mmCIF file of C-alpha atoms in Angstrom:
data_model
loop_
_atom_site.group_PDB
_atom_site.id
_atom_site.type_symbol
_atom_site.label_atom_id
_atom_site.label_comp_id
_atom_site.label_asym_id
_atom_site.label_seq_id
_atom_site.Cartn_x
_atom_site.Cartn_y
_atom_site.Cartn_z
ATOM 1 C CA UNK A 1257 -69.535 -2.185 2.283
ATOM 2 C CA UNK A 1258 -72.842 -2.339 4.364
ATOM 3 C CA UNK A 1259 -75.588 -0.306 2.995
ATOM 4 C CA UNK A 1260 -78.733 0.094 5.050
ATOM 5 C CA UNK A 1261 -81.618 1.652 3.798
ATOM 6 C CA UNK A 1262 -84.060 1.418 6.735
ATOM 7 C CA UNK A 1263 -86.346 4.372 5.692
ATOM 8 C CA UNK A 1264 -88.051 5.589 2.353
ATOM 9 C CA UNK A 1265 -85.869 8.149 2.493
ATOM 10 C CA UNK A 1266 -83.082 7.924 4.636
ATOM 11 C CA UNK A 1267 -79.798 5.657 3.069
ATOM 12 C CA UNK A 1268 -76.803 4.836 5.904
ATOM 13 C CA UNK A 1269 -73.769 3.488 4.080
ATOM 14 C CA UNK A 1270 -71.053 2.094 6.130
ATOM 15 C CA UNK A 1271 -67.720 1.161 4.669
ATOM 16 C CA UNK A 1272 -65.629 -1.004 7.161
ATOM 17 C CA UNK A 1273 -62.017 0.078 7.118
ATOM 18 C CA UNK A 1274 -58.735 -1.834 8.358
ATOM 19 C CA UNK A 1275 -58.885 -2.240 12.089
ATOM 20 C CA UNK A 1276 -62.457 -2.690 12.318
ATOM 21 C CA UNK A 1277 -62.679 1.260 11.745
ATOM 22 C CA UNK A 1278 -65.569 2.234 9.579
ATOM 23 C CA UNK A 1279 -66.765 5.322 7.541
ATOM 24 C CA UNK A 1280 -70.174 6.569 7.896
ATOM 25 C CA UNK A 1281 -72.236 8.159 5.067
ATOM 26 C CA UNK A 1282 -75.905 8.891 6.052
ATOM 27 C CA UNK A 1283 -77.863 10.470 2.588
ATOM 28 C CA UNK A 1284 -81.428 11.534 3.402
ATOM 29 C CA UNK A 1285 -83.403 12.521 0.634
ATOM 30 C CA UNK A 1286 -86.046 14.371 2.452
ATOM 31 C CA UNK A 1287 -83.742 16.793 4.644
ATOM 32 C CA UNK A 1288 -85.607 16.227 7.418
ATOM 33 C CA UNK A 1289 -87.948 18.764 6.105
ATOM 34 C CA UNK A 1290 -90.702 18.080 8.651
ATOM 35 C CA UNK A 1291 -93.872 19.858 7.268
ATOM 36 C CA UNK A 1292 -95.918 21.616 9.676
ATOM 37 C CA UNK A 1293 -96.126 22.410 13.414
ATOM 38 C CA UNK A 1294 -96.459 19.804 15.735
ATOM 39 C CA UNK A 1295 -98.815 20.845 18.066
ATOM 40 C CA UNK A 1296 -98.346 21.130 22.040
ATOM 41 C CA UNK A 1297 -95.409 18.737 22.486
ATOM 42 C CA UNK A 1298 -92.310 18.526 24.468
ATOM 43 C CA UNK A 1299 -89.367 19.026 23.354
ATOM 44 C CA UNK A 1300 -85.367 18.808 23.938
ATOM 45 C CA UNK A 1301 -84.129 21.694 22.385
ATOM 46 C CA UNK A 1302 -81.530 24.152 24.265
ATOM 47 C CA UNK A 1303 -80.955 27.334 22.885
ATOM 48 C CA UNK A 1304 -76.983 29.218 23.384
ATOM 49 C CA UNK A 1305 -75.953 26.414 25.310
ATOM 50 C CA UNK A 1306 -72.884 23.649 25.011
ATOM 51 C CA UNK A 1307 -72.792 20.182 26.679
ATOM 52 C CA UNK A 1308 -69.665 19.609 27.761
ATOM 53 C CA UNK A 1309 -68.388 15.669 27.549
ATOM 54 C CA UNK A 1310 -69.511 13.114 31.171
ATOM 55 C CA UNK A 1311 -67.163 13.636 34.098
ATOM 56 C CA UNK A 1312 -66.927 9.499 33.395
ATOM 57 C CA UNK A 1313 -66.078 10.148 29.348
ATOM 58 C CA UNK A 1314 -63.257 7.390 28.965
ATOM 59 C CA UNK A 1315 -61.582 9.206 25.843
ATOM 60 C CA UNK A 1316 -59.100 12.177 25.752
ATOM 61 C CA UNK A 1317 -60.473 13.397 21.948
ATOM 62 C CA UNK A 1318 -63.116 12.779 20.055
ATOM 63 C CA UNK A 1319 -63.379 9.474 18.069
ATOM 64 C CA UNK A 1320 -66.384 8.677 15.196
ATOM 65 C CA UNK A 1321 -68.426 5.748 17.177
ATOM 66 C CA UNK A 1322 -67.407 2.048 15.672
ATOM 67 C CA UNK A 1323 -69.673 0.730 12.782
ATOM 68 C CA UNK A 1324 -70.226 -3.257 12.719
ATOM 69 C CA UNK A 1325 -72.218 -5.288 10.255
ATOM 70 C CA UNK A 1326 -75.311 -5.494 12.217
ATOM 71 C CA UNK A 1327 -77.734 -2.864 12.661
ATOM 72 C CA UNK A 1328 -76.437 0.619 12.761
ATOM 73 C CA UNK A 1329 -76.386 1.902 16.479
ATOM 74 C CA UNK A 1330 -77.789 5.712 17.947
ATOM 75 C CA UNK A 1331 -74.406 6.833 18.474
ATOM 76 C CA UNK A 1332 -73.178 5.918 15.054
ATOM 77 C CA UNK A 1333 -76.462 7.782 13.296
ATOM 78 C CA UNK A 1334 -76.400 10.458 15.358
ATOM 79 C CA UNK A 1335 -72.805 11.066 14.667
ATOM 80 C CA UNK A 1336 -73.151 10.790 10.847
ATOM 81 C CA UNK A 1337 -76.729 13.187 10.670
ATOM 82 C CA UNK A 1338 -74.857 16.046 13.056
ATOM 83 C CA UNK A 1339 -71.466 15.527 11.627
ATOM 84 C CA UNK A 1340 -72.678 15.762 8.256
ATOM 85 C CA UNK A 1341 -75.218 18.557 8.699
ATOM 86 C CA UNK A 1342 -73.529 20.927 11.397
ATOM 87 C CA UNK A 1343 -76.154 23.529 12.386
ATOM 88 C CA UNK A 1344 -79.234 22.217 10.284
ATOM 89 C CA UNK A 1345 -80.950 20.641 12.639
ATOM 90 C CA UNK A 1346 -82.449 20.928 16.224
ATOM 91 C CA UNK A 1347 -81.658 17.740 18.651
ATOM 92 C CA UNK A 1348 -85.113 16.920 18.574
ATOM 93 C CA UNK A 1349 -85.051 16.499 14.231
ATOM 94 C CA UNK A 1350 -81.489 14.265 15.487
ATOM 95 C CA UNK A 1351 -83.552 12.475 17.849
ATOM 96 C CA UNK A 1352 -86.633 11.603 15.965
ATOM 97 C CA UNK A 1353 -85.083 11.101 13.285
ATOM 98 C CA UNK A 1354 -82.508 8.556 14.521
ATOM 99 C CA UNK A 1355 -85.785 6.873 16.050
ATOM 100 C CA UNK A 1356 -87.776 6.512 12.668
ATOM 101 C CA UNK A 1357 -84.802 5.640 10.513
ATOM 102 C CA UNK A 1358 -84.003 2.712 13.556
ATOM 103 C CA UNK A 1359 -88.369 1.861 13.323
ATOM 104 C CA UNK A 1360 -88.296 1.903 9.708
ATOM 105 C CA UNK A 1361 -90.939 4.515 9.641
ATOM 106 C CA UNK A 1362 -92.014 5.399 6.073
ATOM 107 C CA UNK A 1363 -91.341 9.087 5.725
ATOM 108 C CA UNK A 1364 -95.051 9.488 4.524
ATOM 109 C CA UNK A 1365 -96.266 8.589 8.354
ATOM 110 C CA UNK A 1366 -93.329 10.659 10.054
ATOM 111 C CA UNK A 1367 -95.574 14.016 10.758
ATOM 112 C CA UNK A 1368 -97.681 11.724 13.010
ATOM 113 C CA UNK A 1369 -95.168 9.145 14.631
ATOM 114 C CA UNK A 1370 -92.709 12.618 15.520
ATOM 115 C CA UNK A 1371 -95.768 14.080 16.957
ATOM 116 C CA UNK A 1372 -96.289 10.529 19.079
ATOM 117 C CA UNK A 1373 -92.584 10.271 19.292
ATOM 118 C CA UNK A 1374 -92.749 14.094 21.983
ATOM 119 C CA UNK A 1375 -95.948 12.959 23.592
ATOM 120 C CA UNK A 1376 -93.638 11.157 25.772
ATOM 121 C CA UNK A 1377 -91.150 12.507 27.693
ATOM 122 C CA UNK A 1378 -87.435 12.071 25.550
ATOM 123 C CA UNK A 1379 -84.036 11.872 26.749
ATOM 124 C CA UNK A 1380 -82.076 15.137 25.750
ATOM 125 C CA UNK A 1381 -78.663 14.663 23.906
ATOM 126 C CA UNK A 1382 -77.160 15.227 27.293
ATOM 127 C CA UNK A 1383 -77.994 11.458 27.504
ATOM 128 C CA UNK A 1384 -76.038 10.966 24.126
ATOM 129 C CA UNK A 1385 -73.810 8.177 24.051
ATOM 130 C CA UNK A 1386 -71.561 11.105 21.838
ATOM 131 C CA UNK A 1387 -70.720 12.849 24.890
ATOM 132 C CA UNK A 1388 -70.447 10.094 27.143
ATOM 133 C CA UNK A 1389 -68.456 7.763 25.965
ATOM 134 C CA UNK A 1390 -67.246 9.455 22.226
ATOM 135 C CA UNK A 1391 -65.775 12.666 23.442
ATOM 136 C CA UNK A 1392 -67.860 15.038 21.317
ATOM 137 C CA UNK A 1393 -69.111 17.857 22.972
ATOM 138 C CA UNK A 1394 -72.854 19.489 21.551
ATOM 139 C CA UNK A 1395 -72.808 23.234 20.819
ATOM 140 C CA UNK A 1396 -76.734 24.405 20.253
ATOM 141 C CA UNK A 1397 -76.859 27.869 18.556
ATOM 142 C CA UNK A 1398 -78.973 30.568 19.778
ATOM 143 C CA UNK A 1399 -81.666 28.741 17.293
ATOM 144 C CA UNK A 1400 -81.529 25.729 18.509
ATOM 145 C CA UNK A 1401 -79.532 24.115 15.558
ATOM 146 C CA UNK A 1402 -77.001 21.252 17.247
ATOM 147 C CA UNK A 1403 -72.772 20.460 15.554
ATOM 148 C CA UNK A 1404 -70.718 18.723 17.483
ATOM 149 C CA UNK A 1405 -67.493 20.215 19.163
ATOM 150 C CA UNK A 1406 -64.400 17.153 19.548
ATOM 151 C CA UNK A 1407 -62.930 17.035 23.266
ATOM 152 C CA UNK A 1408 -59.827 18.657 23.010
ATOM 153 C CA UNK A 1409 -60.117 20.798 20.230
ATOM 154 C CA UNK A 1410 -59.101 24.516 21.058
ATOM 155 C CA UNK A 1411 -63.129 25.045 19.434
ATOM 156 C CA UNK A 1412 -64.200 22.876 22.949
ATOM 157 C CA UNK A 1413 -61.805 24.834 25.387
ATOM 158 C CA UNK A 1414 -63.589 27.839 23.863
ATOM 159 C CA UNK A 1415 -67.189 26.803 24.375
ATOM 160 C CA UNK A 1416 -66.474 25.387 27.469
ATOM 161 C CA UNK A 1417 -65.048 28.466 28.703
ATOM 162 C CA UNK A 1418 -67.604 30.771 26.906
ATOM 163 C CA UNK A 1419 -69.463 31.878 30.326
ATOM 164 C CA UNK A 1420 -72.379 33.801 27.659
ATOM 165 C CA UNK A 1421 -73.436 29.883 26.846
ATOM 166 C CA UNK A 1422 -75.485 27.970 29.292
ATOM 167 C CA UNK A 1423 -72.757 25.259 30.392
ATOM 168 C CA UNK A 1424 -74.150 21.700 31.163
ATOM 169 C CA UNK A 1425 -72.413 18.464 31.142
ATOM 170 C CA UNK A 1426 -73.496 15.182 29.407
ATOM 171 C CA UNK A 1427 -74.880 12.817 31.807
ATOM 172 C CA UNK A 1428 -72.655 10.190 33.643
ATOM 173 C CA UNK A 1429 -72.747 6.666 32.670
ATOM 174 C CA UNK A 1430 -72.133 5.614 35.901
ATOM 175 C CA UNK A 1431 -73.282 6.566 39.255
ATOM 176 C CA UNK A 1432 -70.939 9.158 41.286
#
């Protein structure tokens, strides 16, 4: 068992299974209760819309990213906070906080390092390694709030086909 605590409040445990499989358990203690508004910032959030898996996604379903014994990778946290919380939490509390937990960012300086974090232009989970290369399409609600759909579940052909949802597909890995 690997345990990483890399934030004050944030404790990734990954078990490493037969076949270099691996379990991922992400606790956070502060529930990414983000105190506060943020002032004028940008921000990644879609609201009613689904990202559909890359044209380029090598998989056929949906498949938890690997876990090794070195530091914990974006697709593996992202997969473990969304999985784990389906419809808590808007891509941009995914994104930052997959960014802080990877800085080590104390929680106690998070209100200021998110709000530096969106002075910058972000990538939007369309960039996701989930949907390009894991199979897991993103559903966002009509708040905003993000759970992840597996490629080939009859949930997927439903979103996908759902023409009252903004349709958009995960960006390519590769150029066309």
């Amino acid at each position: 068992m690997i345990e990483r605590s890399r934030a004050s409040r944030l404790t990734v445990t990954a078990t490493i299974l037969p076949g270099g499989l691996a379990k991922l358990s992400l606790f956070c203690y502060c529930g990414l209760a983000h105190s506060g508004e943020i002032g004028d910032v940008g921000s990644t959030n879609y609201t009613g819309t689904f990202i559909q898996v890359a044209d380029d996604c090598p998989v056929e379903t949906a498949s938890a990213p690997p876990v090794s014994g070195k530091a914990l990778t974006v697709a593996a946290l992202q997969y473990a906070l969304i999985s784990a919380h389906p419809y808590e939490f808007t891509s941009d509390d995914v994104l930052f906080e997959v960014y802080a937990t990877r800085q080590s960012i104390p929680f106690e300086d998070r209100t200021a390092a998110r709000e530096a974090f969106f002075a910058k232009d972000q990538a939007c989970m369309r960039a996701s390694p989930l949907g390009k290369r894991y199979g897991w399409g993103i559903h966002h609600d009509d708040d905003g709030r993000i759970a992840l759909v597996p490629l080939g579940s009859d949930e997927y052909r439903s979103f996908a086909a759902d023409s009252s949802k903004k349709q958009l597909k995960a960006m390519r890995s590769k150029r066309a």
